[in-house]
Amino acid sequence: MTYSCPLRCTHCYSESGRRPSRQLDHAQLLQVTDALISLRPLGIALTGGEPLLVKGLLEVAGRITRAEIPVVLYTSGWNVDRALAEELLKVFHRIAVSLDGATAGVHNRIRGRARSFESALSTLSLLDEASRDLAAQLHAHVGTFGIDCSLMRSNIHQLEKFCTDIVPRFPAMRHLVFGVTVPSGLANRAGFAERELLDDALIRRTASAWQLKRLQSLAPGTLDITVEDNRMLMMHPDDLAKGWALPAMQVEPDGGVRAMPIYEGTVGNILDEDPNALWKKAVARRSDPFVVETLTPVRTMREWAEAARRIDHHFGTAEDRARIARRPEYR
């Protein structure tokens, strides 16, 4: 919804907070909302940047919910009060609060902002309180909430600590999602990919059935824990041939539609083109000869990172390539 963001996350896929927000005006925001609803998708996720900075967020979410399409919010939980927490639960089906560390030191370093850990925990506490109050009032719709954690080498050692130290604080929490960080945006800049992206053996261990069972045993039985290797985001030709396609259309803050969510390159703008036609163009990009040639040999995370850089350079605009060249070295 916007590239505006109060945080400066080391791995930000969209490089938010470091580029123009490209936010749409109110009428355009509703136009995009209606275009997405017309596709009758399985669900719509509102992300950023920080979506809570967008005026009209609740109206957009309510519009989608009334169309009987599940809508999810991804937020850092910055500047949420009790009233807003309740309103969010009334219009969203699920709220995912980003928490990338089970301690302040780890989370704040990854998120690039002092007190971002305390802010996220405060939001989770407010959502927990509001969720229980709304349920007691038998409110017609009460969304669920949980934590979304991007896994990298800086926080992989804290998996169990999330289950034992963080989750028990919020009895009404229903979701804990660990997602492997993929080579996109700042997560694919020089230094970060080599030092922070998990290697393939570590990914297999982290996403194993044994590990999931172990984590579940440490957490309350009411919590659903998911560990996602996020390989589906690669769009590898072998995976597509097996039917493992990611059925997602990603719309940028200015209405541009990305051909493939984690790679640079758009196929048009949803403000002035038919969304069904844009979806067909996006799907066609997956079988583009350059994409197939670049991704077919990929077998490891390091190879994926190198392939992603080639795809970004090939399909990105001159502006995209200039932004990539300006990415700061990871320290």
Tab-separated table of C-alpha atoms in Angstrom:
chain	number	residue	atom	x	y	z
A	1	MET	CA	0.000	0.000	0.000
A	2	THR	CA	2.938	2.328	0.616
A	3	TYR	CA	6.725	2.390	0.727
A	4	SER	CA	6.542	4.738	3.712
A	5	CYS	CA	7.786	3.103	6.897
A	6	PRO	CA	9.123	4.162	10.321
A	7	LEU	CA	11.551	1.214	10.369
A	8	ARG	CA	14.713	0.446	8.400
A	9	CYS	CA	14.754	-3.339	8.254
A	10	THR	CA	18.017	-4.892	7.104
A	11	HIS	CA	16.218	-7.351	4.806
A	12	CYS	CA	13.347	-5.198	3.495
A	13	TYR	CA	12.075	-6.699	0.248
A	14	SER	CA	10.479	-3.429	-0.866
A	15	GLU	CA	13.241	-1.104	0.426
A	16	SER	CA	10.528	0.855	2.235
A	17	GLY	CA	11.452	3.979	4.133
A	18	ARG	CA	14.291	4.523	1.669
A	19	ARG	CA	12.326	5.540	-1.429
A	20	PRO	CA	9.281	7.686	-2.337
A	21	SER	CA	6.105	6.304	-0.753
A	22	ARG	CA	4.155	6.274	-4.062
A	23	GLN	CA	0.896	6.254	-2.123
A	24	LEU	CA	-2.330	6.528	-4.114
A	25	ASP	CA	-5.004	9.099	-3.344
A	26	HIS	CA	-8.267	7.963	-1.768
A	27	ALA	CA	-10.208	7.497	-5.004
A	28	GLN	CA	-7.385	5.533	-6.616
A	29	LEU	CA	-7.021	3.381	-3.510
A	30	LEU	CA	-10.664	2.360	-3.742
A	31	GLN	CA	-10.310	1.836	-7.501
A	32	VAL	CA	-7.480	-0.647	-6.932
A	33	THR	CA	-9.483	-2.317	-4.160
A	34	ASP	CA	-12.473	-2.841	-6.437
A	35	ALA	CA	-10.252	-4.124	-9.245
A	36	LEU	CA	-8.770	-6.743	-6.938
A	37	ILE	CA	-12.199	-7.715	-5.611
A	38	SER	CA	-13.370	-8.225	-9.210
A	39	LEU	CA	-10.804	-11.024	-9.575
A	40	ARG	CA	-12.510	-12.918	-6.717
A	41	PRO	CA	-9.149	-13.996	-5.237
A	42	LEU	CA	-8.708	-16.527	-2.453
A	43	GLY	CA	-7.537	-13.668	-0.245
A	44	ILE	CA	-5.928	-10.228	-0.228
A	45	ALA	CA	-2.945	-9.216	1.909
A	46	LEU	CA	-2.245	-5.557	2.686
A	47	THR	CA	1.442	-4.863	3.218
A	48	GLY	CA	4.030	-2.106	3.029
A	49	GLY	CA	6.068	-0.354	4.121
A	50	GLU	CA	3.704	0.207	6.973
A	51	PRO	CA	0.026	-0.049	5.921
A	52	LEU	CA	-1.105	1.646	9.150
A	53	LEU	CA	0.319	4.891	7.747
A	54	VAL	CA	-2.211	4.837	4.899
A	55	LYS	CA	-5.369	6.879	5.422
A	56	GLY	CA	-8.316	4.786	4.340
A	57	LEU	CA	-6.792	1.460	5.397
A	58	LEU	CA	-9.830	0.474	7.470
A	59	GLU	CA	-12.207	1.456	4.666
A	60	VAL	CA	-10.262	-0.661	2.175
A	61	ALA	CA	-10.192	-3.661	4.524
A	62	GLY	CA	-13.895	-3.302	5.302
A	63	ARG	CA	-14.714	-3.153	1.607
A	64	ILE	CA	-12.834	-6.402	0.992
A	65	THR	CA	-14.385	-8.128	4.009
A	66	ARG	CA	-17.899	-7.150	2.924
A	67	ALA	CA	-17.117	-8.744	-0.442
A	68	GLU	CA	-16.554	-11.970	1.552
A	69	ILE	CA	-12.856	-12.159	0.652
A	70	PRO	CA	-10.421	-12.843	3.519
A	71	VAL	CA	-8.088	-9.893	4.075
A	72	VAL	CA	-4.790	-10.044	5.969
A	73	LEU	CA	-2.744	-7.196	7.448
A	74	TYR	CA	1.040	-7.301	7.774
A	75	THR	CA	2.270	-4.628	10.169
A	76	SER	CA	5.232	-3.710	12.345
A	77	GLY	CA	2.726	-2.634	15.001
A	78	TRP	CA	3.993	0.916	15.171
A	79	ASN	CA	1.785	3.440	17.029
A	80	VAL	CA	-1.230	1.181	17.665
A	81	ASP	CA	-3.592	2.105	20.496
A	82	ARG	CA	-6.453	0.147	22.077
A	83	ALA	CA	-9.148	1.644	19.862
A	84	LEU	CA	-7.232	0.920	16.656
A	85	ALA	CA	-6.481	-2.637	17.771
A	86	GLU	CA	-10.207	-3.257	18.142
A	87	GLU	CA	-11.038	-1.712	14.770
A	88	LEU	CA	-8.386	-3.839	13.060
A	89	LEU	CA	-9.840	-7.034	14.522
A	90	LYS	CA	-13.297	-6.033	13.302
A	91	VAL	CA	-12.323	-5.683	9.627
A	92	PHE	CA	-9.346	-8.016	9.085
A	93	HIS	CA	-9.508	-11.789	9.040
A	94	ARG	CA	-5.932	-12.062	10.246
A	95	ILE	CA	-3.345	-9.620	11.552
A	96	ALA	CA	0.339	-10.551	11.354
A	97	VAL	CA	2.668	-8.488	13.533
A	98	SER	CA	6.277	-8.651	12.357
A	99	LEU	CA	8.598	-9.775	15.141
A	100	ASP	CA	12.074	-10.787	14.014
A	101	GLY	CA	13.622	-11.445	17.396
A	102	ALA	CA	12.544	-12.918	20.712
A	103	THR	CA	14.684	-10.306	22.462
A	104	ALA	CA	14.943	-6.558	21.993
A	105	GLY	CA	18.588	-6.678	20.934
A	106	VAL	CA	18.007	-9.085	18.051
A	107	HIS	CA	14.728	-7.603	16.850
A	108	ASN	CA	15.814	-3.951	17.005
A	109	ARG	CA	19.030	-4.635	15.110
A	110	ILE	CA	17.167	-6.400	12.299
A	111	ARG	CA	14.391	-3.802	12.226
A	112	GLY	CA	16.762	-0.837	12.405
A	113	ARG	CA	14.845	1.125	15.019
A	114	ALA	CA	15.248	1.424	18.777
A	115	ARG	CA	12.164	0.383	20.762
A	116	SER	CA	10.587	-1.367	17.765
A	117	PHE	CA	10.566	-4.566	19.872
A	118	GLU	CA	8.619	-2.861	22.659
A	119	SER	CA	6.243	-1.363	20.091
A	120	ALA	CA	5.504	-4.749	18.511
A	121	LEU	CA	4.906	-6.378	21.900
A	122	SER	CA	2.623	-3.521	22.927
A	123	THR	CA	0.550	-4.020	19.768
A	124	LEU	CA	0.326	-7.763	20.400
A	125	SER	CA	-0.838	-7.059	23.956
A	126	LEU	CA	-3.505	-4.633	22.738
A	127	LEU	CA	-4.698	-7.113	20.106
A	128	ASP	CA	-4.821	-9.846	22.744
A	129	GLU	CA	-6.902	-7.704	25.077
A	130	ALA	CA	-9.227	-6.476	22.332
A	131	SER	CA	-9.650	-9.984	20.915
A	132	ARG	CA	-10.788	-11.398	24.235
A	133	ASP	CA	-13.123	-8.445	24.869
A	134	LEU	CA	-14.756	-8.686	21.433
A	135	ALA	CA	-15.190	-12.449	21.793
A	136	ALA	CA	-16.850	-11.932	25.184
A	137	GLN	CA	-19.231	-9.437	23.564
A	138	LEU	CA	-20.072	-12.047	20.886
A	139	HIS	CA	-19.085	-9.598	18.178
A	140	ALA	CA	-20.121	-10.755	14.707
A	141	HIS	CA	-16.568	-10.745	13.355
A	142	VAL	CA	-13.355	-11.034	15.335
A	143	GLY	CA	-10.175	-11.538	13.342
A	144	THR	CA	-7.257	-13.581	14.574
A	145	PHE	CA	-3.761	-12.267	15.174
A	146	GLY	CA	-0.251	-13.603	15.457
A	147	ILE	CA	3.442	-13.176	14.767
A	148	ASP	CA	5.263	-13.303	11.450
A	149	CYS	CA	9.045	-13.811	11.723
A	150	SER	CA	11.565	-13.594	8.867
A	151	LEU	CA	14.243	-16.209	9.504
A	152	MET	CA	17.904	-15.385	8.936
A	153	ARG	CA	21.194	-16.223	10.599
A	154	SER	CA	20.815	-13.352	13.086
A	155	ASN	CA	17.690	-14.852	14.669
A	156	ILE	CA	17.613	-18.557	13.794
A	157	HIS	CA	18.894	-19.403	17.282
A	158	GLN	CA	15.760	-17.928	18.875
A	159	LEU	CA	13.085	-20.221	17.417
A	160	GLU	CA	12.407	-21.976	20.706
A	161	LYS	CA	12.526	-18.706	22.647
A	162	PHE	CA	9.589	-17.417	20.585
A	163	CYS	CA	7.552	-20.404	21.778
A	164	THR	CA	8.609	-20.318	25.435
A	165	ASP	CA	9.096	-16.596	26.149
A	166	ILE	CA	6.923	-14.603	23.725
A	167	VAL	CA	3.832	-16.616	22.821
A	168	PRO	CA	2.638	-17.369	26.408
A	169	ARG	CA	2.223	-13.625	27.015
A	170	PHE	CA	-0.711	-13.499	24.586
A	171	PRO	CA	-3.352	-16.182	25.316
A	172	ALA	CA	-5.594	-15.147	22.416
A	173	MET	CA	-2.811	-15.385	19.806
A	174	ARG	CA	-3.513	-18.028	17.158
A	175	HIS	CA	-0.641	-17.888	14.626
A	176	LEU	CA	3.154	-18.055	14.685
A	177	VAL	CA	4.716	-18.105	11.236
A	178	PHE	CA	8.446	-18.536	10.614
A	179	GLY	CA	9.303	-17.710	7.001
A	180	VAL	CA	12.763	-18.183	5.512
A	181	THR	CA	14.101	-14.873	4.198
A	182	VAL	CA	14.490	-14.953	0.405
A	183	PRO	CA	16.909	-13.038	-1.871
A	184	SER	CA	14.748	-10.047	-2.727
A	185	GLY	CA	15.255	-6.314	-2.301
A	186	LEU	CA	17.746	-5.478	0.438
A	187	ALA	CA	17.953	-9.154	1.336
A	188	ASN	CA	19.873	-9.682	-1.910
A	189	ARG	CA	22.412	-6.869	-1.595
A	190	ALA	CA	26.131	-7.410	-1.299
A	191	GLY	CA	27.007	-8.901	2.065
A	192	PHE	CA	23.507	-9.682	3.325
A	193	ALA	CA	22.883	-12.645	1.030
A	194	GLU	CA	26.241	-14.168	1.910
A	195	ARG	CA	26.076	-13.533	5.666
A	196	GLU	CA	22.377	-13.729	6.567
A	197	LEU	CA	20.466	-15.977	4.157
A	198	LEU	CA	20.134	-19.513	5.491
A	199	ASP	CA	21.984	-22.223	3.619
A	200	ASP	CA	20.066	-25.161	2.209
A	201	ALA	CA	20.969	-27.679	4.907
A	202	LEU	CA	19.834	-25.262	7.611
A	203	ILE	CA	16.586	-24.587	5.756
A	204	ARG	CA	15.854	-28.314	5.546
A	205	ARG	CA	16.456	-28.776	9.259
A	206	THR	CA	14.425	-25.710	10.190
A	207	ALA	CA	11.444	-26.697	8.028
A	208	SER	CA	11.564	-30.388	8.976
A	209	ALA	CA	8.609	-32.210	10.506
A	210	TRP	CA	10.760	-32.961	13.570
A	211	GLN	CA	11.490	-29.283	14.165
A	212	LEU	CA	7.850	-28.321	13.753
A	213	LYS	CA	6.779	-30.996	16.229
A	214	ARG	CA	9.414	-29.759	18.670
A	215	LEU	CA	8.204	-26.160	18.431
A	216	GLN	CA	4.570	-27.193	18.807
A	217	SER	CA	5.458	-29.088	21.992
A	218	LEU	CA	6.868	-25.905	23.520
A	219	ALA	CA	3.900	-23.665	22.690
A	220	PRO	CA	0.276	-23.573	23.862
A	221	GLY	CA	-1.977	-26.066	22.098
A	222	THR	CA	-4.170	-23.247	20.771
A	223	LEU	CA	-1.329	-21.879	18.639
A	224	ASP	CA	-0.853	-22.848	14.989
A	225	ILE	CA	2.865	-22.842	14.115
A	226	THR	CA	4.061	-22.789	10.520
A	227	VAL	CA	7.600	-22.933	9.143
A	228	GLU	CA	7.753	-21.893	5.479
A	229	ASP	CA	10.821	-22.432	3.301
A	230	ASN	CA	9.342	-19.922	0.797
A	231	ARG	CA	10.780	-21.833	-2.161
A	232	MET	CA	7.498	-21.257	-3.983
A	233	LEU	CA	8.514	-17.615	-4.356
A	234	MET	CA	11.397	-18.655	-6.619
A	235	MET	CA	9.076	-19.765	-9.443
A	236	HIS	CA	11.542	-22.488	-10.412
A	237	PRO	CA	10.552	-24.158	-13.731
A	238	ASP	CA	10.713	-27.622	-12.140
A	239	ASP	CA	8.308	-26.533	-9.410
A	240	LEU	CA	5.932	-24.928	-11.904
A	241	ALA	CA	5.907	-28.156	-13.926
A	242	LYS	CA	4.767	-29.981	-10.776
A	243	GLY	CA	1.977	-27.461	-10.201
A	244	TRP	CA	3.754	-25.703	-7.329
A	245	ALA	CA	2.890	-22.244	-8.596
A	246	LEU	CA	2.314	-19.252	-6.349
A	247	PRO	CA	-1.122	-17.907	-7.324
A	248	ALA	CA	-0.341	-14.320	-6.360
A	249	MET	CA	-0.637	-10.922	-8.027
A	250	GLN	CA	1.464	-8.231	-6.340
A	251	VAL	CA	0.312	-4.647	-6.729
A	252	GLU	CA	2.817	-1.890	-5.962
A	253	PRO	CA	1.848	1.334	-4.097
A	254	ASP	CA	1.402	3.212	-7.405
A	255	GLY	CA	-0.798	0.488	-8.942
A	256	GLY	CA	1.971	-1.201	-10.897
A	257	VAL	CA	1.649	-4.993	-11.076
A	258	ARG	CA	4.818	-7.011	-10.549
A	259	ALA	CA	5.220	-9.944	-12.886
A	260	MET	CA	6.680	-12.129	-10.106
A	261	PRO	CA	6.437	-10.965	-6.479
A	262	ILE	CA	10.083	-11.089	-5.382
A	263	TYR	CA	11.661	-9.912	-8.645
A	264	GLU	CA	11.816	-6.480	-10.250
A	265	GLY	CA	9.725	-5.834	-13.344
A	266	THR	CA	6.071	-4.890	-13.833
A	267	VAL	CA	3.605	-5.886	-16.552
A	268	GLY	CA	1.321	-2.841	-16.378
A	269	ASN	CA	-0.768	-0.772	-14.000
A	270	ILE	CA	-4.059	-1.886	-12.464
A	271	LEU	CA	-5.376	1.688	-12.478
A	272	ASP	CA	-5.725	1.730	-16.246
A	273	GLU	CA	-5.606	-1.901	-17.395
A	274	ASP	CA	-7.911	-4.893	-17.019
A	275	PRO	CA	-6.822	-6.892	-13.936
A	276	ASN	CA	-7.547	-10.210	-15.670
A	277	ALA	CA	-5.258	-9.240	-18.554
A	278	LEU	CA	-2.543	-8.210	-16.102
A	279	TRP	CA	-2.846	-11.547	-14.310
A	280	LYS	CA	-2.346	-13.396	-17.615
A	281	LYS	CA	0.741	-11.276	-18.364
A	282	ALA	CA	2.144	-11.998	-14.917
A	283	VAL	CA	1.661	-15.740	-15.352
A	284	ALA	CA	3.260	-15.592	-18.816
A	285	ARG	CA	6.434	-14.047	-17.345
A	286	ARG	CA	7.119	-17.310	-15.495
A	287	SER	CA	7.731	-19.058	-18.805
A	288	ASP	CA	9.732	-16.213	-20.358
A	289	PRO	CA	12.860	-17.748	-21.973
A	290	PHE	CA	15.209	-15.567	-19.891
A	291	VAL	CA	13.458	-16.544	-16.653
A	292	VAL	CA	13.494	-20.241	-17.535
A	293	GLU	CA	17.159	-20.168	-18.583
A	294	THR	CA	18.169	-18.260	-15.440
A	295	LEU	CA	16.241	-20.291	-12.877
A	296	THR	CA	16.531	-23.830	-14.306
A	297	PRO	CA	20.092	-24.472	-13.009
A	298	VAL	CA	19.336	-23.073	-9.524
A	299	ARG	CA	19.715	-25.638	-6.761
A	300	THR	CA	21.044	-23.682	-3.766
A	301	MET	CA	20.212	-20.470	-1.937
A	302	ARG	CA	23.446	-18.883	-3.172
A	303	GLU	CA	22.548	-19.747	-6.765
A	304	TRP	CA	19.039	-18.373	-6.206
A	305	ALA	CA	20.490	-15.069	-5.002
A	306	GLU	CA	22.680	-14.779	-8.095
A	307	ALA	CA	19.766	-15.657	-10.391
A	308	ALA	CA	17.536	-13.083	-8.683
A	309	ARG	CA	20.114	-10.356	-9.351
A	310	ARG	CA	20.163	-11.248	-13.040
A	311	ILE	CA	16.355	-11.235	-13.290
A	312	ASP	CA	16.129	-7.890	-11.453
A	313	HIS	CA	18.659	-6.308	-13.809
A	314	HIS	CA	17.027	-7.771	-16.909
A	315	PHE	CA	13.413	-6.792	-16.209
A	316	GLY	CA	13.908	-3.757	-13.949
A	317	THR	CA	13.654	-0.241	-15.305
A	318	ALA	CA	16.607	2.152	-15.459
A	319	GLU	CA	15.268	3.639	-12.213
A	320	ASP	CA	15.181	0.178	-10.608
A	321	ARG	CA	18.757	-0.559	-11.674
A	322	ALA	CA	19.937	2.795	-10.304
A	323	ARG	CA	18.238	2.072	-6.960
A	324	ILE	CA	19.857	-1.364	-6.825
A	325	ALA	CA	23.266	0.199	-7.459
A	326	ARG	CA	22.695	2.583	-4.517
A	327	ARG	CA	21.917	-0.139	-1.995
A	328	PRO	CA	24.224	0.271	1.008
A	329	GLU	CA	26.670	-2.479	1.852
A	330	TYR	CA	25.442	-4.718	4.638
A	331	ARG	CA	27.525	-4.396	7.808
